[in-house]
Tab-separated table of C-alpha atoms in Angstrom:
chain	number	residue	atom	x	y	z
A	293	MET	CA	0.026	-0.072	-0.307
A	294	LYS	CA	1.511	3.150	-1.326
A	295	MET	CA	0.444	6.493	1.430
A	296	LYS	CA	1.937	9.957	0.598
A	297	TYR	CA	1.262	12.375	3.727
A	298	ILE	CA	1.796	16.531	3.327
A	299	PHE	CA	3.291	17.811	6.228
A	300	ILE	CA	1.474	21.536	6.566
A	301	GLY	CA	3.574	24.556	7.176
A	302	LEU	CA	3.078	26.186	10.109
A	303	LEU	CA	3.074	29.794	11.114
A	304	TRP	CA	2.803	29.675	14.842
A	305	LEU	CA	4.382	33.244	15.288
A	306	TYR	CA	2.328	36.514	15.862
A	307	ALA	CA	3.138	39.770	17.156
A	308	SER	CA	1.224	38.961	20.244
A	309	THR	CA	4.144	36.281	21.048
A	310	VAL	CA	6.733	39.351	21.605
A	311	SER	CA	4.852	40.114	24.806
A	312	ALA	CA	5.621	36.733	26.005
A	313	VAL	CA	9.668	36.743	25.583
A	314	GLU	CA	11.250	39.805	27.828
A	315	LEU	CA	13.560	41.085	24.926
A	316	SER	CA	16.253	43.813	24.931
A	317	ARG	CA	14.627	47.373	23.900
A	318	HIS	CA	16.650	47.336	20.528
A	319	VAL	CA	15.773	43.728	19.406
A	320	ALA	CA	12.080	44.267	20.113
A	321	ALA	CA	12.456	47.432	17.919
A	322	GLN	CA	13.868	45.620	15.237
A	323	VAL	CA	11.212	42.377	15.894
A	324	MET	CA	8.124	44.507	15.465
A	325	GLN	CA	9.455	45.859	12.064
A	326	ALA	CA	9.974	42.870	10.850
A	327	GLN	CA	6.716	41.763	11.687
A	328	LYS	CA	5.078	44.072	10.138
A	329	GLN	CA	6.748	43.652	7.619
A	330	ALA	CA	6.068	40.381	7.289
A	331	GLU	CA	2.471	41.338	7.631
A	332	GLN	CA	2.305	43.187	4.006
A	333	GLN	CA	3.958	39.975	2.599
A	334	HIS	CA	7.740	41.703	2.373
A	335	LEU	CA	9.203	38.509	3.301
A	336	GLU	CA	12.270	38.986	2.139
A	337	GLN	CA	12.747	42.346	3.963
A	338	ALA	CA	11.485	40.643	7.414
A	339	ILE	CA	14.134	37.859	6.378
A	340	GLU	CA	16.798	40.907	6.362
A	341	THR	CA	15.692	43.181	9.359
A	342	LEU	CA	16.271	40.019	11.158
A	343	ARG	CA	19.352	38.909	9.763
A	344	ALA	CA	20.640	42.586	10.959
A	345	VAL	CA	20.071	42.042	14.283
A	346	THR	CA	22.995	42.524	16.718
A	347	ALA	CA	21.895	40.483	19.944
A	348	ALA	CA	24.094	40.127	22.881
A	349	LYS	CA	21.564	38.126	25.189
A	350	PRO	CA	20.979	34.089	24.280
A	351	GLN	CA	17.390	34.724	24.444
A	352	ASP	CA	17.359	37.487	22.024
A	353	GLN	CA	19.281	35.497	19.906
A	354	ALA	CA	17.070	32.396	19.944
A	355	TYR	CA	13.521	34.127	19.775
A	356	VAL	CA	15.268	36.027	16.859
A	357	ALA	CA	16.436	32.695	14.998
A	358	LEU	CA	12.601	31.141	15.787
A	359	LEU	CA	10.997	33.777	13.899
A	360	LEU	CA	13.630	33.903	11.134
A	361	ALA	CA	12.985	30.134	10.788
A	362	ASN	CA	9.093	30.870	10.611
A	363	TYR	CA	9.907	33.724	8.043
A	364	TYR	CA	12.445	30.951	6.041
A	365	TRP	CA	9.763	28.629	5.569
A	366	GLN	CA	6.974	30.902	4.682
A	367	ASN	CA	9.454	31.837	2.042
A	368	GLU	CA	9.611	28.102	0.551
A	369	GLN	CA	13.318	28.616	2.367
A	370	SER	CA	13.336	25.218	4.395
A	371	LYS	CA	16.678	24.499	4.577
A	372	GLN	CA	17.601	27.726	6.176
A	373	ALA	CA	14.588	27.239	8.060
A	374	ILE	CA	15.859	24.360	9.898
A	375	VAL	CA	18.846	25.794	10.763
A	376	GLN	CA	17.454	28.560	12.533
A	377	ALA	CA	14.820	26.595	14.275
A	378	ARG	CA	17.234	23.964	15.574
A	379	TYR	CA	19.619	26.821	16.937
A	380	ALA	CA	16.359	27.964	18.467
A	381	VAL	CA	15.945	24.410	19.562
A	382	THR	CA	19.307	23.371	21.052
A	383	SER	CA	20.207	26.660	22.831
A	384	ASN	CA	17.675	26.046	25.025
A	385	GLN	CA	16.976	29.486	26.175
A	386	LEU	CA	13.357	29.313	24.983
A	387	LYS	CA	10.796	27.844	28.058
A	388	ASP	CA	7.553	26.212	28.868
A	389	GLU	CA	5.250	26.610	26.337
A	390	LEU	CA	7.494	28.930	23.439
A	391	GLY	CA	9.969	26.101	24.004
A	392	TRP	CA	7.546	23.841	22.759
A	393	SER	CA	6.288	25.718	19.937
A	394	ALA	CA	9.393	25.664	18.520
A	395	LYS	CA	10.446	22.494	18.871
A	396	ARG	CA	7.426	21.642	17.156
A	397	MET	CA	8.340	23.873	14.121
A	398	LEU	CA	11.808	21.766	14.116
A	399	ALA	CA	10.115	18.590	13.971
A	400	ASP	CA	7.766	19.569	11.218
A	401	LEU	CA	10.030	21.192	9.218
A	402	LEU	CA	12.391	18.236	9.289
A	403	ALA	CA	9.897	15.995	8.567
A	404	ASN	CA	8.538	18.379	5.462
A	405	ASP	CA	12.505	17.956	4.476
A	406	HIS	CA	12.082	13.940	4.737
A	407	GLN	CA	14.483	13.748	7.639
A	408	TYR	CA	12.246	11.545	9.007
A	409	GLN	CA	14.351	9.968	11.973
A	410	GLU	CA	15.394	13.012	13.685
A	411	ALA	CA	11.731	14.816	13.302
A	412	VAL	CA	10.322	11.528	14.901
A	413	THR	CA	12.486	11.829	17.735
A	414	TYR	CA	11.188	15.146	18.462
A	415	TYR	CA	8.001	14.637	18.072
A	416	ARG	CA	7.917	11.507	20.926
A	417	GLN	CA	9.480	14.302	23.338
A	418	LEU	CA	6.639	16.698	22.102
A	419	ALA	CA	4.063	14.637	22.696
A	420	ASP	CA	5.986	13.626	26.142
A	421	ASN	CA	6.032	16.950	27.494
A	422	ALA	CA	2.632	18.870	25.717
A	423	PRO	CA	1.086	22.006	27.603
A	424	ALA	CA	-2.241	21.754	28.465
A	425	LYS	CA	-4.953	22.022	25.511
A	426	LYS	CA	-2.179	21.205	23.133
A	427	ASP	CA	-3.434	18.526	20.551
A	428	VAL	CA	-1.177	15.356	21.239
A	429	SER	CA	-3.780	13.129	18.892
A	430	GLN	CA	-2.183	14.997	16.080
A	431	LEU	CA	1.258	14.513	17.628
A	432	TRP	CA	0.569	10.590	17.575
A	433	LEU	CA	-0.834	10.490	14.244
A	434	ARG	CA	2.199	12.598	12.968
A	435	ILE	CA	4.790	10.262	14.766
A	436	GLY	CA	2.600	7.111	12.816
A	437	GLN	CA	3.087	8.775	9.744
A	438	ILE	CA	6.795	8.955	10.115
A	439	HIS	CA	7.054	5.402	11.195
A	440	TYR	CA	4.904	4.172	8.650
A	441	LEU	CA	7.003	5.895	5.596
A	442	LEU	CA	10.528	4.270	7.234
A	443	SER	CA	8.994	1.169	7.256
A	444	GLN	CA	8.424	1.125	10.598
A	445	TRP	CA	5.168	-0.818	11.170
A	446	GLN	CA	5.587	-2.411	14.869
A	447	GLN	CA	6.435	1.682	15.821
A	448	ALA	CA	3.515	2.707	13.436
A	449	LEU	CA	0.949	0.626	14.880
A	450	ASP	CA	1.960	1.485	18.306
A	451	ALA	CA	1.773	5.201	17.756
A	452	ILE	CA	-1.620	4.610	16.183
A	453	SER	CA	-3.170	2.931	18.931
A	454	GLN	CA	-1.550	5.698	21.576
A	455	TYR	CA	-3.696	8.267	18.919
A	456	GLN	CA	-6.692	6.049	19.357
A	457	HIS	CA	-6.424	6.225	23.211
A	458	PHE	CA	-7.924	10.047	22.273
A	459	GLN	CA	-11.284	8.191	21.127
A	460	LEU	CA	-11.517	10.479	18.259
A	461	PRO	CA	-13.758	9.859	15.700
A	462	ASP	CA	-12.913	7.220	12.750
A	463	ALA	CA	-10.742	8.755	10.022
A	464	VAL	CA	-8.846	7.703	6.915
A	465	THR	CA	-5.695	8.441	7.575
A	466	PRO	CA	-5.093	6.493	10.871
A	467	LEU	CA	-7.032	3.787	9.690
A	468	SER	CA	-4.891	3.725	6.488
A	469	ILE	CA	-1.887	3.848	8.404
A	470	GLN	CA	-3.317	0.986	10.773
A	471	LEU	CA	-4.169	-1.372	7.803
A	472	GLY	CA	-0.842	-1.067	5.981
A	473	ALA	CA	1.185	-1.713	9.164
A	474	GLN	CA	-1.044	-4.898	10.127
A	475	ILE	CA	-1.071	-6.069	6.165
A	476	GLN	CA	3.100	-5.851	6.368
A	477	LEU	CA	2.960	-7.535	9.401
A	478	THR	CA	0.819	-9.720	7.903
A	479	ARG	CA	-1.791	-9.799	10.880
A	480	TYR	CA	-4.149	-10.591	8.140
A	481	LYS	CA	-7.461	-11.016	10.431
A	482	ALA	CA	-6.756	-7.699	12.197
A	483	ALA	CA	-6.961	-6.128	9.277
A	484	ILE	CA	-10.340	-6.971	8.297
A	485	PRO	CA	-11.849	-4.765	11.012
A	486	THR	CA	-9.695	-2.085	10.302
A	487	ILE	CA	-10.869	-2.654	6.419
A	488	LYS	CA	-14.383	-2.594	7.014
A	489	ARG	CA	-14.104	0.352	9.559
A	490	LEU	CA	-12.593	2.355	6.589
A	491	LEU	CA	-15.677	1.257	4.494
A	492	ALA	CA	-18.248	2.691	6.760
A	493	LEU	CA	-16.310	5.914	5.700
A	494	GLU	CA	-15.439	5.771	2.289
A	495	PRO	CA	-17.506	2.613	1.055
A	496	GLU	CA	-17.264	3.819	-2.345
A	497	GLN	CA	-13.330	3.082	-2.378
A	498	ARG	CA	-12.534	0.264	-4.460
A	499	ASN	CA	-9.431	-0.162	-3.274
A	500	TRP	CA	-10.946	-0.471	-0.035
A	501	TRP	CA	-13.507	-3.586	-0.974
A	502	LEU	CA	-10.822	-5.804	-2.997
A	503	GLN	CA	-8.277	-5.253	0.314
A	504	LEU	CA	-11.302	-6.796	2.269
A	505	VAL	CA	-11.686	-9.680	-0.490
A	506	ASN	CA	-7.934	-9.928	-0.347
A	507	MET	CA	-7.541	-10.595	3.434
A	508	GLU	CA	-10.745	-13.039	3.838
A	509	LEU	CA	-9.209	-15.119	1.111
A	510	LYS	CA	-5.809	-14.693	3.318
A	511	THR	CA	-7.597	-16.158	6.383
A	512	LYS	CA	-9.342	-18.744	4.551
A	513	GLN	CA	-13.115	-16.911	4.946
A	514	PHE	CA	-14.305	-18.231	1.215
A	515	ARG	CA	-18.143	-17.379	1.720
A	516	SER	CA	-17.215	-14.579	3.570
A	517	ALA	CA	-14.889	-13.177	0.355
A	518	LEU	CA	-18.303	-13.933	-1.884
A	519	ALA	CA	-20.339	-11.731	0.176
A	520	SER	CA	-17.867	-8.708	0.278
A	521	LEU	CA	-17.500	-9.104	-3.531
A	522	GLU	CA	-20.843	-9.394	-4.331
A	523	LEU	CA	-21.742	-6.709	-1.923
A	524	ALA	CA	-19.146	-4.458	-3.354
A	525	ARG	CA	-20.644	-4.839	-6.673
A	526	LEU	CA	-24.179	-4.144	-5.806
A	527	LYS	CA	-23.159	-0.944	-4.579
A	528	GLY	CA	-21.684	-0.158	-8.070
A	529	VAL	CA	-17.901	-0.671	-7.729
A	530	LYS	CA	-16.431	-1.422	-10.865
A	531	LEU	CA	-14.726	-4.616	-11.231
A	532	SER	CA	-11.912	-5.768	-12.814
A	533	GLU	CA	-12.084	-8.636	-15.577
A	534	GLN	CA	-9.988	-10.339	-12.769
A	535	ASN	CA	-12.339	-9.116	-10.312
A	536	LEU	CA	-14.953	-10.921	-12.011
A	537	LYS	CA	-13.016	-14.777	-12.373
A	538	LEU	CA	-12.501	-14.511	-8.879
A	539	LEU	CA	-16.541	-13.580	-7.793
A	540	ALA	CA	-16.948	-16.354	-10.756
A	541	SER	CA	-14.601	-18.604	-8.748
A	542	LEU	CA	-16.071	-18.053	-4.920
A	543	TYR	CA	-19.211	-18.678	-6.603
A	544	ALA	CA	-18.065	-22.057	-7.678
A	545	GLN	CA	-16.179	-22.561	-4.345
A	546	ASN	CA	-19.206	-21.766	-2.377
A	547	GLY	CA	-21.380	-24.186	-4.402
A	548	ILE	CA	-23.179	-21.932	-6.689
A	549	PRO	CA	-21.708	-23.005	-10.020
A	550	GLU	CA	-24.732	-21.675	-12.080
A	551	ARG	CA	-24.017	-17.874	-11.155
A	552	ALA	CA	-20.121	-18.285	-11.646
A	553	ALA	CA	-20.883	-19.669	-15.370
A	554	ARG	CA	-23.175	-16.388	-15.552
A	555	VAL	CA	-20.786	-14.240	-14.212
A	556	MET	CA	-18.298	-15.936	-17.060
A	557	ALA	CA	-20.731	-15.614	-19.546
A	558	GLU	CA	-20.817	-11.796	-18.887
A	559	LEU	CA	-17.478	-11.314	-19.321
A	560	ALA	CA	-17.370	-13.591	-22.789
A	561	GLY	CA	-20.094	-10.841	-24.141
A	562	GLN	CA	-17.692	-7.867	-22.961
A	563	SER	CA	-14.907	-9.319	-25.353
A	564	SER	CA	-13.911	-12.249	-27.312
A	565	PRO	CA	-12.896	-14.876	-24.423
A	566	THR	CA	-9.964	-16.920	-24.325
A	567	LEU	CA	-10.040	-21.083	-24.557
A	568	GLU	CA	-9.491	-21.307	-20.945
A	569	GLU	CA	-12.129	-18.829	-20.130
A	570	LEU	CA	-14.483	-21.043	-22.336
A	571	THR	CA	-13.101	-24.133	-20.975
A	572	GLN	CA	-13.812	-22.628	-17.591
A	573	THR	CA	-17.354	-21.356	-18.366
A	574	ALA	CA	-18.151	-24.637	-19.517
A	575	TYR	CA	-17.037	-26.743	-16.535
A	576	TYR	CA	-19.980	-24.247	-14.337
A	577	TRP	CA	-22.643	-24.983	-16.218
A	578	GLN	CA	-21.691	-28.474	-16.250
A	579	GLN	CA	-21.575	-28.359	-12.612
A	580	ALA	CA	-24.540	-26.247	-12.685
A	581	LYS	CA	-26.430	-29.016	-14.795
A	582	GLU	CA	-27.564	-26.881	-17.353
A	583	TRP	CA	-26.700	-29.493	-19.814
A	584	ASP	CA	-27.524	-27.116	-23.306
A	585	GLU	CA	-25.185	-24.226	-22.006
A	586	ALA	CA	-22.148	-26.552	-20.965
A	587	THR	CA	-22.887	-28.616	-24.770
A	588	GLU	CA	-22.618	-24.578	-26.776
A	589	THR	CA	-19.878	-23.247	-24.473
A	590	TRP	CA	-17.674	-26.786	-25.345
A	591	GLN	CA	-18.400	-26.617	-28.616
A	592	LEU	CA	-16.976	-22.744	-29.136
A	593	ALA	CA	-13.719	-24.043	-27.104
A	594	ALA	CA	-13.596	-26.579	-29.830
A	595	GLN	CA	-13.445	-24.011	-32.594
A	596	HIS	CA	-9.905	-23.324	-30.833
A	597	ASP	CA	-9.063	-27.107	-30.014
A	598	LYS	CA	-10.621	-29.930	-31.349
A	599	LYS	CA	-9.852	-31.784	-28.683
A	600	TYR	CA	-13.120	-30.052	-26.860
A	601	TYR	CA	-15.343	-32.281	-29.540
A	602	ARG	CA	-14.809	-35.207	-26.876
A	603	ASN	CA	-16.497	-32.666	-24.094
A	604	VAL	CA	-19.438	-32.281	-26.540
A	605	ALA	CA	-19.357	-35.967	-27.346
A	606	ARG	CA	-19.659	-37.207	-23.989
A	607	LEU	CA	-22.593	-34.467	-23.090
A	608	GLN	CA	-24.698	-35.260	-26.462
A	609	LEU	CA	-23.821	-38.583	-25.610
A	610	GLN	CA	-25.557	-37.744	-21.828
A	611	GLN	CA	-28.611	-36.343	-23.365
A	612	GLY	CA	-29.280	-39.278	-25.713
A	613	ASN	CA	-28.556	-37.478	-28.612
A	614	TYR	CA	-26.674	-40.042	-30.186
A	615	GLN	CA	-25.830	-39.503	-34.013
A	616	GLU	CA	-24.460	-35.873	-32.797
A	617	SER	CA	-21.959	-37.268	-30.352
A	618	LEU	CA	-21.075	-39.453	-33.327
A	619	ASP	CA	-20.686	-36.478	-35.211
A	620	ALA	CA	-18.561	-34.647	-32.797
A	621	LEU	CA	-16.196	-37.664	-31.870
A	622	ALA	CA	-16.065	-37.721	-36.349
A	623	LEU	CA	-13.992	-34.472	-35.904
A	624	LEU	CA	-11.544	-36.219	-33.301
A	625	GLN	CA	-9.974	-38.632	-36.227
A	626	GLY	CA	-6.389	-39.117	-35.254
A	627	HIS	CA	-6.599	-37.551	-32.326
A	628	ALA	CA	-4.849	-37.958	-29.004
A	629	GLN	CA	-6.855	-40.754	-26.138
A	630	ALA	CA	-8.178	-42.545	-29.824
A	631	ALA	CA	-9.636	-45.451	-26.646
A	632	ASP	CA	-11.047	-43.295	-25.063
A	633	ILE	CA	-12.666	-42.304	-28.802
A	634	ALA	CA	-13.668	-45.594	-29.259
A	635	LEU	CA	-15.137	-46.475	-26.078
A	636	LEU	CA	-17.317	-43.091	-26.705
A	637	ARG	CA	-18.121	-44.744	-30.112
A	638	THR	CA	-19.152	-47.690	-28.741
A	639	GLN	CA	-21.679	-46.647	-26.706
A	640	ALA	CA	-23.186	-44.519	-29.121
A	641	LEU	CA	-23.106	-46.807	-31.541
A	642	TYR	CA	-24.866	-49.258	-29.167
A	643	LYS	CA	-27.916	-46.939	-28.348
A	644	LEU	CA	-28.214	-46.511	-32.271
A	645	ASN	CA	-28.485	-50.387	-32.324
A	646	GLN	CA	-25.573	-50.672	-34.411
A	647	PHE	CA	-23.977	-53.310	-32.570
A	648	GLU	CA	-21.586	-55.312	-35.087
A	649	GLN	CA	-19.903	-51.640	-35.266
A	650	ALA	CA	-20.041	-51.230	-31.863
A	651	LEU	CA	-18.377	-54.292	-31.169
A	652	SER	CA	-15.908	-53.349	-33.703
A	653	GLN	CA	-15.161	-50.176	-32.000
A	654	ALA	CA	-14.837	-51.857	-28.633
A	655	LYS	CA	-12.236	-53.948	-29.663
A	656	LYS	CA	-10.546	-51.070	-31.088
A	657	ALA	CA	-10.513	-49.484	-27.904
A	658	ASP	CA	-8.889	-52.686	-26.103
A	659	ARG	CA	-6.429	-52.802	-29.035
A	660	ILE	CA	-5.319	-49.684	-28.376
A	661	GLN	CA	-5.352	-49.721	-24.846
A	662	PRO	CA	-6.332	-52.756	-22.664
A	663	SER	CA	-9.009	-51.811	-19.950
A	664	SER	CA	-11.957	-53.883	-18.241
A	665	GLU	CA	-14.556	-51.180	-19.498
A	666	ALA	CA	-13.321	-52.287	-23.298
A	667	LYS	CA	-13.571	-56.067	-22.419
A	668	SER	CA	-17.102	-55.839	-20.469
A	669	TRP	CA	-18.151	-54.338	-24.048
A	670	ILE	CA	-16.540	-56.903	-25.812
A	671	LYS	CA	-18.254	-59.422	-23.826
A	672	TYR	CA	-21.398	-58.071	-23.264
A	673	LEU	CA	-21.717	-57.247	-27.495
A	674	THR	CA	-20.112	-60.499	-27.912
A	675	GLN	CA	-22.899	-62.276	-26.076
A	676	LEU	CA	-25.422	-59.849	-27.661
A	677	HIS	CA	-24.522	-61.266	-31.450
A	678	GLU	CA	-24.724	-64.657	-29.662
A	679	TYR	CA	-28.039	-64.425	-28.695
A	680	ARG	CA	-29.367	-62.508	-31.878
A	681	LYS	CA	-27.877	-64.997	-34.367
A	682	ASN	CA	-29.381	-68.051	-32.140
A	683	ARG	CA	-32.818	-66.215	-32.461
A	684	GLU	CA	-32.780	-65.584	-35.887
A	685	SER	CA	-31.657	-69.431	-36.618
């Protein structure tokens, strides 16, 4: 499962935050000037104003660096923003909520720059030491996202578990992370409830339905897989040719061969069916005891490969169409399994009261490949011939 997460740019620092920090008078004046420039969208000027600040106090330097990080970020200069934010954080001059916000900015900047391992370290510190009213759930979600991107599946699941402790309404992003990690860890049974929660949010999402069916197949819940695929189709989810073949297979596997055949016939109506598709459809019709449809489909298969005239002949013989059976067998001249074909001829000729020809075919079958069936026919037809001969005399 491929997932992309876009980390949102942060614009926390406004003029009101200046009052939270005791700045030197001349530094405070330059900071206010820079903030006015930024408010007027003159970011380059704001950056130059702050770069020109000569701050002696470490706290002043840290605060100016934090503002610079913010303006660099707004100006799409992420590398410079990270440098300034890192200085603001590692100086340890910014305390309490402002220090926490500075670390949050650095974590987000690092995440946006794909420096995930360092970012997740900061996110965990933030989650463990969050001031009151901070949205810690979103921090755990961010941690889960990063572990997922780093292919650290168990850590991703653990982070999402922490997120779920906040008992928020279900949302696609955390559930998607949970599902992806569960699949990667082959926890297929656990993945099924997760997918169902995703389907409650996005019932028309084809991917969730297919994931559900896949998980049910992996856990050998074949009837559930059939029900899920049926329901997806009922809800208008477009199924691919491969999905429809799977649906047909599940119908057959669950003892509903007629529906399996109808799905395959529907597929055949959309494009020219392959030989494999025709033979599969014919088998389904045969399992459903729909003899006419089975015979017709075997005849279509036989147009691709003559060996399937044997299947046609068997069904016609079974249905009492003996001459048609012989006609189909005539198309198998010189084909493999000659002994089997001769035995089928024996049965058809016997039913047509052509006993001598039937006996000839039985002997031919036994000559090609001796068998108890051929010998039984030879014995029976020889006795019948003797009986008829005695009656005539």
